[in-house]
Amino acid sequence: MATRISRDNFLAGGIFIALGGFFALESLNYELGSPIRMGPGYMPLVLGSVLAALGVAIVIAGLRKPEEHTNEPPSWRAIGLIAVAIIFFGVCIRGLGFIPTVFITALLTASASSRSTLLGAGIIATALTLLSTLVFVFGLRLQVPMLGPWLPF
């Protein structure tokens, strides 16, 4: 008996492999450095390799699991909220500052699910904002103000 593959998983995994492989190969045109002294090509190589490996895992999972057909329409609420969140982040990061922009962006994306509650989205947004602030502002010293000039205080 022939096993059916999941076309969606196979296609998604292939896209991940192609994108990850492209970025990993392009990163070789830059100085890599070492884990202690990273060059400009180091992180694209690592992230591209991780993305390609994730793609391989998705393809393998797609080979093991037959495709399940669902006739559910796309979640326009999720598509809309996530698109608005991305645009909001790009437009407001310098004006509102890092902390309020990350919080509102995370709140919008966490609210995209129809199963999400306002309390749950708020907890996710708070945790993500705290973690992002620790990593990017304090750890990596990202040169973005924590609170921007659009805020009166």
GROMACS .gro file of N, CA and C in nm:
model
  459
    1MET      N    1   0.084  -0.118   0.000
    1MET     CA    2   0.000   0.000   0.000
    1MET      C    3   0.089   0.124   0.000
    2ALA      N    4   0.065   0.216  -0.092
    2ALA     CA    5   0.144   0.338  -0.103
    2ALA      C    6   0.099   0.438   0.002
    3THR      N    7   0.194   0.502   0.064
    3THR     CA    8   0.159   0.603   0.164
    3THR      C    9   0.146   0.737   0.095
    4ARG      N   10   0.050   0.813   0.140
    4ARG     CA   11   0.031   0.947   0.086
    4ARG      C   12   0.110   1.045   0.169
    5ILE      N   13   0.163   1.146   0.104
    5ILE     CA   14   0.239   1.247   0.177
    5ILE      C   15   0.152   1.371   0.195
    6SER      N   16   0.188   1.450   0.292
    6SER     CA   17   0.120   1.576   0.315
    6SER      C   18   0.180   1.680   0.222
    7ARG      N   19   0.106   1.719   0.121
    7ARG     CA   20   0.155   1.816   0.024
    7ARG      C   21   0.188   1.949   0.091
    8ASP      N   22   0.106   1.991   0.186
    8ASP     CA   23   0.129   2.119   0.254
    8ASP      C   24   0.261   2.116   0.332
    9ASN      N   25   0.283   2.008   0.407
    9ASN     CA   26   0.409   1.997   0.483
    9ASN      C   27   0.528   1.989   0.389
   10PHE      N   28   0.513   1.914   0.281
   10PHE     CA   29   0.621   1.898   0.185
   10PHE      C   30   0.655   2.033   0.122
   11LEU      N   31   0.555   2.109   0.083
   11LEU     CA   32   0.576   2.240   0.022
   11LEU      C   33   0.635   2.339   0.122
   12ALA      N   34   0.579   2.343   0.244
   12ALA     CA   35   0.630   2.435   0.346
   12ALA      C   36   0.775   2.402   0.382
   13GLY      N   37   0.805   2.273   0.399
   13GLY     CA   38   0.941   2.232   0.428
   13GLY      C   39   1.036   2.269   0.316
   14GLY      N   40   0.991   2.252   0.192
   14GLY     CA   41   1.074   2.290   0.078
   14GLY      C   42   1.104   2.438   0.075
   15ILE      N   43   1.005   2.520   0.108
   15ILE     CA   44   1.026   2.665   0.113
   15ILE      C   45   1.126   2.700   0.223
   16PHE      N   46   1.112   2.638   0.340
   16PHE     CA   47   1.206   2.661   0.451
   16PHE      C   48   1.347   2.622   0.411
   17ILE      N   49   1.361   2.508   0.345
   17ILE     CA   50   1.494   2.461   0.303
   17ILE      C   51   1.553   2.559   0.202
   18ALA      N   52   1.472   2.603   0.105
   18ALA     CA   53   1.522   2.695   0.003
   18ALA      C   54   1.564   2.829   0.064
   19LEU      N   55   1.479   2.886   0.149
   19LEU     CA   56   1.513   3.015   0.211
   19LEU      C   57   1.633   3.003   0.305
   20GLY      N   58   1.631   2.900   0.389
   20GLY     CA   59   1.743   2.881   0.482
   20GLY      C   60   1.873   2.856   0.408
   21GLY      N   61   1.867   2.773   0.304
   21GLY     CA   62   1.987   2.746   0.225
   21GLY      C   63   2.038   2.870   0.156
   22PHE      N   64   1.946   2.952   0.102
   22PHE     CA   65   1.987   3.076   0.037
   22PHE      C   66   2.060   3.169   0.133
   23PHE      N   67   2.002   3.192   0.250
   23PHE     CA   68   2.064   3.282   0.346
   23PHE      C   69   2.196   3.226   0.399
   24ALA      N   70   2.200   3.095   0.421
   24ALA     CA   71   2.325   3.034   0.469
   24ALA      C   72   2.434   3.047   0.363
   25LEU      N   73   2.401   3.021   0.239
   25LEU     CA   74   2.502   3.034   0.133
   25LEU      C   75   2.545   3.179   0.111
   26GLU      N   76   2.450   3.269   0.115
   26GLU     CA   77   2.485   3.411   0.098
   26GLU      C   78   2.570   3.463   0.214
   27SER      N   79   2.552   3.409   0.332
   27SER     CA   80   2.630   3.454   0.448
   27SER      C   81   2.777   3.419   0.433
   28LEU      N   82   2.808   3.322   0.349
   28LEU     CA   83   2.948   3.283   0.328
   28LEU      C   84   3.026   3.390   0.253
   29ASN      N   85   2.957   3.488   0.194
   29ASN     CA   86   3.023   3.600   0.128
   29ASN      C   87   3.074   3.705   0.228
   30TYR      N   88   3.037   3.690   0.353
   30TYR     CA   89   3.077   3.783   0.459
   30TYR      C   90   3.170   3.713   0.556
   31GLU      N   91   3.240   3.793   0.634
   31GLU     CA   92   3.327   3.737   0.738
   31GLU      C   93   3.241   3.671   0.844
   32LEU      N   94   3.275   3.546   0.878
   32LEU     CA   95   3.196   3.472   0.977
   32LEU      C   96   3.238   3.504   1.120
   33GLY      N   97   3.366   3.512   1.146
   33GLY     CA   98   3.414   3.534   1.282
   33GLY      C   99   3.402   3.406   1.363
   34SER      N  100   3.383   3.422   1.491
   34SER     CA  101   3.371   3.308   1.582
   34SER      C  102   3.252   3.334   1.675
   35PRO      N  103   3.213   3.234   1.754
   35PRO     CA  104   3.099   3.259   1.846
   35PRO      C  105   3.127   3.372   1.945
   36ILE      N  106   3.252   3.394   1.980
   36ILE     CA  107   3.286   3.503   2.073
   36ILE      C  108   3.290   3.637   2.002
   37ARG      N  109   3.346   3.640   1.882
   37ARG     CA  110   3.356   3.763   1.801
   37ARG      C  111   3.286   3.739   1.668
   38MET      N  112   3.155   3.753   1.670
   38MET     CA  113   3.075   3.724   1.552
   38MET      C  114   3.097   3.829   1.444
   39GLY      N  115   3.115   3.780   1.323
   39GLY     CA  116   3.122   3.867   1.207
   39GLY      C  117   2.983   3.888   1.149
   40PRO      N  118   2.971   3.970   1.045
   40PRO     CA  119   2.839   3.998   0.987
   40PRO      C  120   2.773   3.877   0.921
   41GLY      N  121   2.848   3.774   0.889
   41GLY     CA  122   2.790   3.656   0.827
   41GLY      C  123   2.755   3.544   0.924
   42TYR      N  124   2.791   3.559   1.050
   42TYR     CA  125   2.774   3.450   1.146
   42TYR      C  126   2.626   3.418   1.173
   43MET      N  127   2.548   3.519   1.212
   43MET     CA  128   2.408   3.495   1.245
   43MET      C  129   2.325   3.452   1.124
   44PRO      N  130   2.343   3.512   1.006
   44PRO     CA  131   2.268   3.460   0.891
   44PRO      C  132   2.302   3.314   0.861
   45LEU      N  133   2.427   3.274   0.882
   45LEU     CA  134   2.464   3.134   0.860
   45LEU      C  135   2.394   3.043   0.960
   46VAL      N  136   2.397   3.082   1.087
   46VAL     CA  137   2.335   3.000   1.191
   46VAL      C  138   2.184   2.993   1.171
   47LEU      N  139   2.119   3.107   1.152
   47LEU     CA  140   1.974   3.109   1.137
   47LEU      C  141   1.929   3.043   1.007
   48GLY      N  142   2.004   3.063   0.899
   48GLY     CA  143   1.972   2.995   0.773
   48GLY      C  144   1.984   2.845   0.786
   49SER      N  145   2.086   2.799   0.856
   49SER     CA  146   2.104   2.655   0.877
   49SER      C  147   1.992   2.598   0.964
   50VAL      N  148   1.953   2.671   1.067
   50VAL     CA  149   1.844   2.626   1.154
   50VAL      C  150   1.713   2.621   1.074
   51LEU      N  151   1.689   2.721   0.991
   51LEU     CA  152   1.568   2.723   0.910
   51LEU      C  153   1.566   2.607   0.811
   52ALA      N  154   1.680   2.578   0.749
   52ALA     CA  155   1.687   2.465   0.656
   52ALA      C  156   1.667   2.333   0.730
   53ALA      N  157   1.725   2.319   0.849
   53ALA     CA  158   1.708   2.196   0.927
   53ALA      C  159   1.561   2.180   0.968
   54LEU      N  160   1.497   2.289   1.005
   54LEU     CA  161   1.354   2.284   1.038
   54LEU      C  162   1.274   2.241   0.915
   55GLY      N  163   1.313   2.289   0.799
   55GLY     CA  164   1.246   2.249   0.675
   55GLY      C  165   1.260   2.099   0.649
   56VAL      N  166   1.379   2.046   0.675
   56VAL     CA  167   1.400   1.902   0.658
   56VAL      C  168   1.308   1.825   0.754
   57ALA      N  169   1.299   1.870   0.878
   57ALA     CA  170   1.213   1.803   0.976
   57ALA      C  171   1.066   1.808   0.933
   58ILE      N  172   1.022   1.921   0.876
   58ILE     CA  173   0.884   1.933   0.831
   58ILE      C  174   0.857   1.841   0.713
   59VAL      N  175   0.954   1.831   0.620
   59VAL     CA  176   0.938   1.740   0.507
   59VAL      C  177   0.928   1.596   0.555
   60ILE      N  178   1.015   1.558   0.649
   60ILE     CA  179   1.011   1.421   0.703
   60ILE      C  180   0.877   1.395   0.772
   61ALA      N  181   0.829   1.492   0.849
   61ALA     CA  182   0.698   1.476   0.914
   61ALA      C  183   0.588   1.465   0.809
   62GLY      N  184   0.600   1.537   0.699
   62GLY     CA  185   0.501   1.529   0.593
   62GLY      C  186   0.501   1.396   0.521
   63LEU      N  187   0.615   1.330   0.518
   63LEU     CA  188   0.624   1.198   0.456
   63LEU      C  189   0.557   1.092   0.543
   64ARG      N  190   0.555   1.114   0.672
   64ARG     CA  191   0.499   1.016   0.765
   64ARG      C  192   0.349   1.034   0.787
   65LYS      N  193   0.299   1.153   0.763
   65LYS     CA  194   0.160   1.183   0.797
   65LYS      C  195   0.082   1.213   0.670
   66PRO      N  196  -0.023   1.139   0.644
   66PRO     CA  197  -0.102   1.168   0.525
   66PRO      C  198  -0.173   1.303   0.537
   67GLU      N  199  -0.198   1.359   0.423
   67GLU     CA  200  -0.262   1.491   0.420
   67GLU      C  201  -0.406   1.483   0.468
   68GLU      N  202  -0.442   1.578   0.551
   68GLU     CA  203  -0.578   1.587   0.601
   68GLU      C  204  -0.644   1.706   0.534
   69HIS      N  205  -0.755   1.683   0.471
   69HIS     CA  206  -0.825   1.791   0.402
   69HIS      C  207  -0.924   1.857   0.496
   70THR      N  208  -0.913   1.986   0.505
   70THR     CA  209  -1.010   2.062   0.581
   70THR      C  210  -1.066   2.169   0.489
   71ASN      N  211  -1.191   2.194   0.501
   71ASN     CA  212  -1.255   2.294   0.417
   71ASN      C  213  -1.286   2.420   0.496
   72GLU      N  214  -1.201   2.451   0.592
   72GLU     CA  215  -1.221   2.571   0.672
   72GLU      C  216  -1.174   2.693   0.594
   73PRO      N  217  -1.249   2.801   0.600
   73PRO     CA  218  -1.204   2.923   0.533
   73PRO      C  219  -1.087   2.984   0.610
   74PRO      N  220  -1.008   3.067   0.545
   74PRO     CA  221  -0.897   3.130   0.616
   74PRO      C  222  -0.947   3.223   0.726
   75SER      N  223  -0.868   3.239   0.829
   75SER     CA  224  -0.904   3.327   0.940
   75SER      C  225  -0.865   3.471   0.903
   76TRP      N  226  -0.962   3.543   0.851
   76TRP     CA  227  -0.934   3.680   0.809
   76TRP      C  228  -0.899   3.770   0.927
   77ARG      N  229  -0.954   3.739   1.043
   77ARG     CA  230  -0.920   3.815   1.164
   77ARG      C  231  -0.771   3.801   1.193
   78ALA      N  232  -0.720   3.679   1.189
   78ALA     CA  233  -0.579   3.655   1.216
   78ALA      C  234  -0.491   3.721   1.110
   79ILE      N  235  -0.527   3.705   0.985
   79ILE     CA  236  -0.449   3.765   0.876
   79ILE      C  237  -0.445   3.917   0.892
   80GLY      N  238  -0.560   3.977   0.919
   80GLY     CA  239  -0.567   4.122   0.936
   80GLY      C  240  -0.490   4.173   1.056
   81LEU      N  241  -0.508   4.108   1.171
   81LEU     CA  242  -0.438   4.154   1.292
   81LEU      C  243  -0.287   4.140   1.280
   82ILE      N  244  -0.241   4.031   1.222
   82ILE     CA  245  -0.097   4.012   1.209
   82ILE      C  246  -0.039   4.111   1.109
   83ALA      N  247  -0.109   4.138   1.000
   83ALA     CA  248  -0.062   4.237   0.903
   83ALA      C  249  -0.056   4.376   0.967
   84VAL      N  250  -0.161   4.411   1.041
   84VAL     CA  251  -0.163   4.541   1.110
   84VAL      C  252  -0.050   4.549   1.212
   85ALA      N  253  -0.024   4.441   1.284
   85ALA     CA  254   0.082   4.440   1.385
   85ALA      C  255   0.219   4.464   1.323
   86ILE      N  256   0.245   4.401   1.208
   86ILE     CA  257   0.375   4.420   1.142
   86ILE      C  258   0.391   4.564   1.095
   87ILE      N  259   0.287   4.618   1.034
   87ILE     CA  260   0.292   4.758   0.988
   87ILE      C  261   0.305   4.852   1.107
   88PHE      N  262   0.229   4.827   1.213
   88PHE     CA  263   0.236   4.910   1.333
   88PHE      C  264   0.378   4.912   1.390
   89PHE      N  265   0.441   4.795   1.399
   89PHE     CA  266   0.576   4.788   1.454
   89PHE      C  267   0.673   4.873   1.370
   90GLY      N  268   0.666   4.857   1.239
   90GLY     CA  269   0.757   4.932   1.152
   90GLY      C  270   0.737   5.082   1.159
   91VAL      N  271   0.612   5.125   1.170
   91VAL     CA  272   0.581   5.268   1.171
   91VAL      C  273   0.609   5.331   1.307
   92CYS      N  274   0.585   5.260   1.416
   92CYS     CA  275   0.584   5.321   1.549
   92CYS      C  276   0.707   5.295   1.635
   93ILE      N  277   0.800   5.211   1.594
   93ILE     CA  278   0.911   5.175   1.683
   93ILE      C  279   0.994   5.297   1.725
   94ARG      N  280   1.020   5.388   1.636
   94ARG     CA  281   1.101   5.506   1.672
   94ARG      C  282   1.019   5.610   1.748
   95GLY      N  283   0.891   5.623   1.716
   95GLY     CA  284   0.809   5.726   1.780
   95GLY      C  285   0.759   5.686   1.918
   96LEU      N  286   0.710   5.563   1.934
   96LEU     CA  287   0.661   5.518   2.064
   96LEU      C  288   0.771   5.463   2.152
   97GLY      N  289   0.875   5.410   2.091
   97GLY     CA  290   0.982   5.346   2.166
   97GLY      C  291   0.964   5.195   2.167
   98PHE      N  292   1.065   5.127   2.215
   98PHE     CA  293   1.071   4.981   2.209
   98PHE      C  294   0.963   4.914   2.293
   99ILE      N  295   0.952   4.952   2.419
   99ILE     CA  296   0.862   4.883   2.512
   99ILE      C  297   0.715   4.893   2.470
  100PRO      N  298   0.660   5.013   2.447
  100PRO     CA  299   0.518   5.017   2.408
  100PRO      C  300   0.491   4.953   2.272
  101THR      N  301   0.585   4.966   2.178
  101THR     CA  302   0.564   4.909   2.045
  101THR      C  303   0.564   4.757   2.050
  102VAL      N  304   0.658   4.698   2.122
  102VAL     CA  305   0.662   4.552   2.133
  102VAL      C  306   0.538   4.503   2.207
  103PHE      N  307   0.496   4.571   2.311
  103PHE     CA  308   0.378   4.529   2.386
  103PHE      C  309   0.253   4.530   2.298
  104ILE      N  310   0.229   4.639   2.227
  104ILE     CA  311   0.109   4.650   2.143
  104ILE      C  312   0.115   4.550   2.028
  105THR      N  313   0.233   4.534   1.968
  105THR     CA  314   0.249   4.437   1.859
  105THR      C  315   0.220   4.296   1.908
  106ALA      N  316   0.275   4.260   2.023
  106ALA     CA  317   0.251   4.127   2.079
  106ALA      C  318   0.104   4.110   2.118
  107LEU      N  319   0.041   4.214   2.169
  107LEU     CA  320  -0.101   4.207   2.205
  107LEU      C  321  -0.187   4.185   2.081
  108LEU      N  322  -0.156   4.254   1.973
  108LEU     CA  323  -0.231   4.236   1.848
  108LEU      C  324  -0.215   4.094   1.794
  109THR      N  325  -0.092   4.044   1.790
  109THR     CA  326  -0.070   3.911   1.734
  109THR      C  327  -0.127   3.801   1.825
  110ALA      N  328  -0.119   3.821   1.956
  110ALA     CA  329  -0.176   3.722   2.048
  110ALA      C  330  -0.328   3.722   2.041
  111SER      N  331  -0.387   3.833   2.002
  111SER     CA  332  -0.533   3.842   1.989
  111SER      C  333  -0.583   3.786   1.856
  112ALA      N  334  -0.492   3.748   1.768
  112ALA     CA  335  -0.531   3.700   1.635
  112ALA      C  336  -0.606   3.568   1.642
  113SER      N  337  -0.580   3.488   1.741
  113SER     CA  338  -0.648   3.360   1.754
  113SER      C  339  -0.789   3.380   1.805
  114SER      N  340  -0.883   3.305   1.749
  114SER     CA  341  -1.021   3.315   1.797
  114SER      C  342  -1.037   3.254   1.935
  115ARG      N  343  -0.941   3.172   1.977
  115ARG     CA  344  -0.945   3.109   2.109
  115ARG      C  345  -0.876   3.194   2.216
  116SER      N  346  -0.818   3.304   2.178
  116SER     CA  347  -0.743   3.388   2.271
  116SER      C  348  -0.838   3.477   2.352
  117THR      N  349  -0.802   3.496   2.479
  117THR     CA  350  -0.876   3.590   2.564
  117THR      C  351  -0.792   3.715   2.582
  118LEU      N  352  -0.854   3.822   2.625
  118LEU     CA  353  -0.780   3.946   2.647
  118LEU      C  354  -0.676   3.928   2.758
  119LEU      N  355  -0.712   3.854   2.863
  119LEU     CA  356  -0.619   3.829   2.973
  119LEU      C  357  -0.499   3.747   2.923
  120GLY      N  358  -0.526   3.642   2.847
  120GLY     CA  359  -0.418   3.559   2.794
  120GLY      C  360  -0.328   3.637   2.701
  121ALA      N  361  -0.388   3.719   2.614
  121ALA     CA  362  -0.308   3.801   2.522
  121ALA      C  363  -0.224   3.902   2.601
  122GLY      N  364  -0.280   3.957   2.707
  122GLY     CA  365  -0.204   4.052   2.790
  122GLY      C  366  -0.087   3.987   2.861
  123ILE      N  367  -0.106   3.866   2.908
  123ILE     CA  368   0.003   3.793   2.974
  123ILE      C  369   0.114   3.762   2.874
  124ILE      N  370   0.075   3.716   2.755
  124ILE     CA  371   0.174   3.687   2.651
  124ILE      C  372   0.249   3.814   2.612
  125ALA      N  373   0.176   3.924   2.592
  125ALA     CA  374   0.239   4.050   2.553
  125ALA      C  375   0.334   4.101   2.660
  126THR      N  376   0.294   4.090   2.786
  126THR     CA  377   0.381   4.135   2.896
  126THR      C  378   0.508   4.051   2.903
  127ALA      N  379   0.493   3.920   2.895
  127ALA     CA  380   0.610   3.832   2.902
  127ALA      C  381   0.704   3.855   2.784
  128LEU      N  382   0.647   3.868   2.665
  128LEU     CA  383   0.729   3.890   2.546
  128LEU      C  384   0.799   4.025   2.551
  129THR      N  385   0.730   4.126   2.600
  129THR     CA  386   0.792   4.258   2.612
  129THR      C  387   0.907   4.255   2.712
  130LEU      N  388   0.888   4.191   2.825
  130LEU     CA  389   0.994   4.180   2.924
  130LEU      C  390   1.115   4.105   2.869
  131LEU      N  391   1.090   3.991   2.807
  131LEU     CA  392   1.199   3.911   2.752
  131LEU      C  393   1.270   3.986   2.639
  132SER      N  394   1.194   4.048   2.550
  132SER     CA  395   1.255   4.123   2.439
  132SER      C  396   1.337   4.241   2.489
  133THR      N  397   1.289   4.309   2.591
  133THR     CA  398   1.363   4.422   2.648
  133THR      C  399   1.494   4.374   2.709
  134LEU      N  400   1.488   4.264   2.783
  134LEU     CA  401   1.611   4.211   2.842
  134LEU      C  402   1.712   4.169   2.735
  135VAL      N  403   1.664   4.102   2.632
  135VAL     CA  404   1.755   4.052   2.529
  135VAL      C  405   1.806   4.164   2.440
  136PHE      N  406   1.715   4.243   2.383
  136PHE     CA  407   1.756   4.340   2.281
  136PHE      C  408   1.807   4.472   2.337
  137VAL      N  409   1.743   4.526   2.438
  137VAL     CA  410   1.784   4.656   2.491
  137VAL      C  411   1.903   4.642   2.585
  138PHE      N  412   1.894   4.548   2.680
  138PHE     CA  413   2.002   4.534   2.778
  138PHE      C  414   2.111   4.438   2.731
  139GLY      N  415   2.074   4.325   2.674
  139GLY     CA  416   2.174   4.227   2.632
  139GLY      C  417   2.250   4.267   2.508
  140LEU      N  418   2.179   4.301   2.402
  140LEU     CA  419   2.243   4.336   2.275
  140LEU      C  420   2.263   4.486   2.256
  141ARG      N  421   2.214   4.565   2.349
  141ARG     CA  422   2.228   4.711   2.347
  141ARG      C  423   2.177   4.772   2.217
  142LEU      N  424   2.056   4.732   2.178
  142LEU     CA  425   1.991   4.785   2.060
  142LEU      C  426   1.971   4.935   2.078
  143GLN      N  427   2.006   5.012   1.979
  143GLN     CA  428   2.001   5.158   1.989
  143GLN      C  429   1.863   5.212   1.951
  144VAL      N  430   1.763   5.171   2.026
  144VAL     CA  431   1.627   5.220   2.010
  144VAL      C  432   1.581   5.265   2.148
  145PRO      N  433   1.519   5.383   2.156
  145PRO     CA  434   1.476   5.429   2.289
  145PRO      C  435   1.368   5.337   2.347
  146MET      N  436   1.375   5.316   2.479
  146MET     CA  437   1.275   5.232   2.544
  146MET      C  438   1.138   5.300   2.540
  147LEU      N  439   1.133   5.430   2.562
  147LEU     CA  440   1.011   5.509   2.547
  147LEU      C  441   1.042   5.621   2.448
  148GLY      N  442   0.957   5.638   2.349
  148GLY     CA  443   0.985   5.730   2.240
  148GLY      C  444   0.936   5.871   2.262
  149PRO      N  445   0.968   5.957   2.165
  149PRO     CA  446   0.931   6.100   2.176
  149PRO      C  447   0.782   6.127   2.159
  150TRP      N  448   0.704   6.032   2.111
  150TRP     CA  449   0.561   6.054   2.098
  150TRP      C  450   0.489   6.047   2.232
  151LEU      N  451   0.552   5.990   2.332
  151LEU     CA  452   0.489   5.979   2.462
  151LEU      C  453   0.519   6.104   2.545
  152PRO      N  454   0.419   6.160   2.612
  152PRO     CA  455   0.437   6.286   2.683
  152PRO      C  456   0.517   6.278   2.813
  153PHE      N  457   0.546   6.157   2.860
  153PHE     CA  458   0.616   6.147   2.989
  153PHE      C  459   0.757   6.101   2.972
   0.00000   0.00000   0.00000
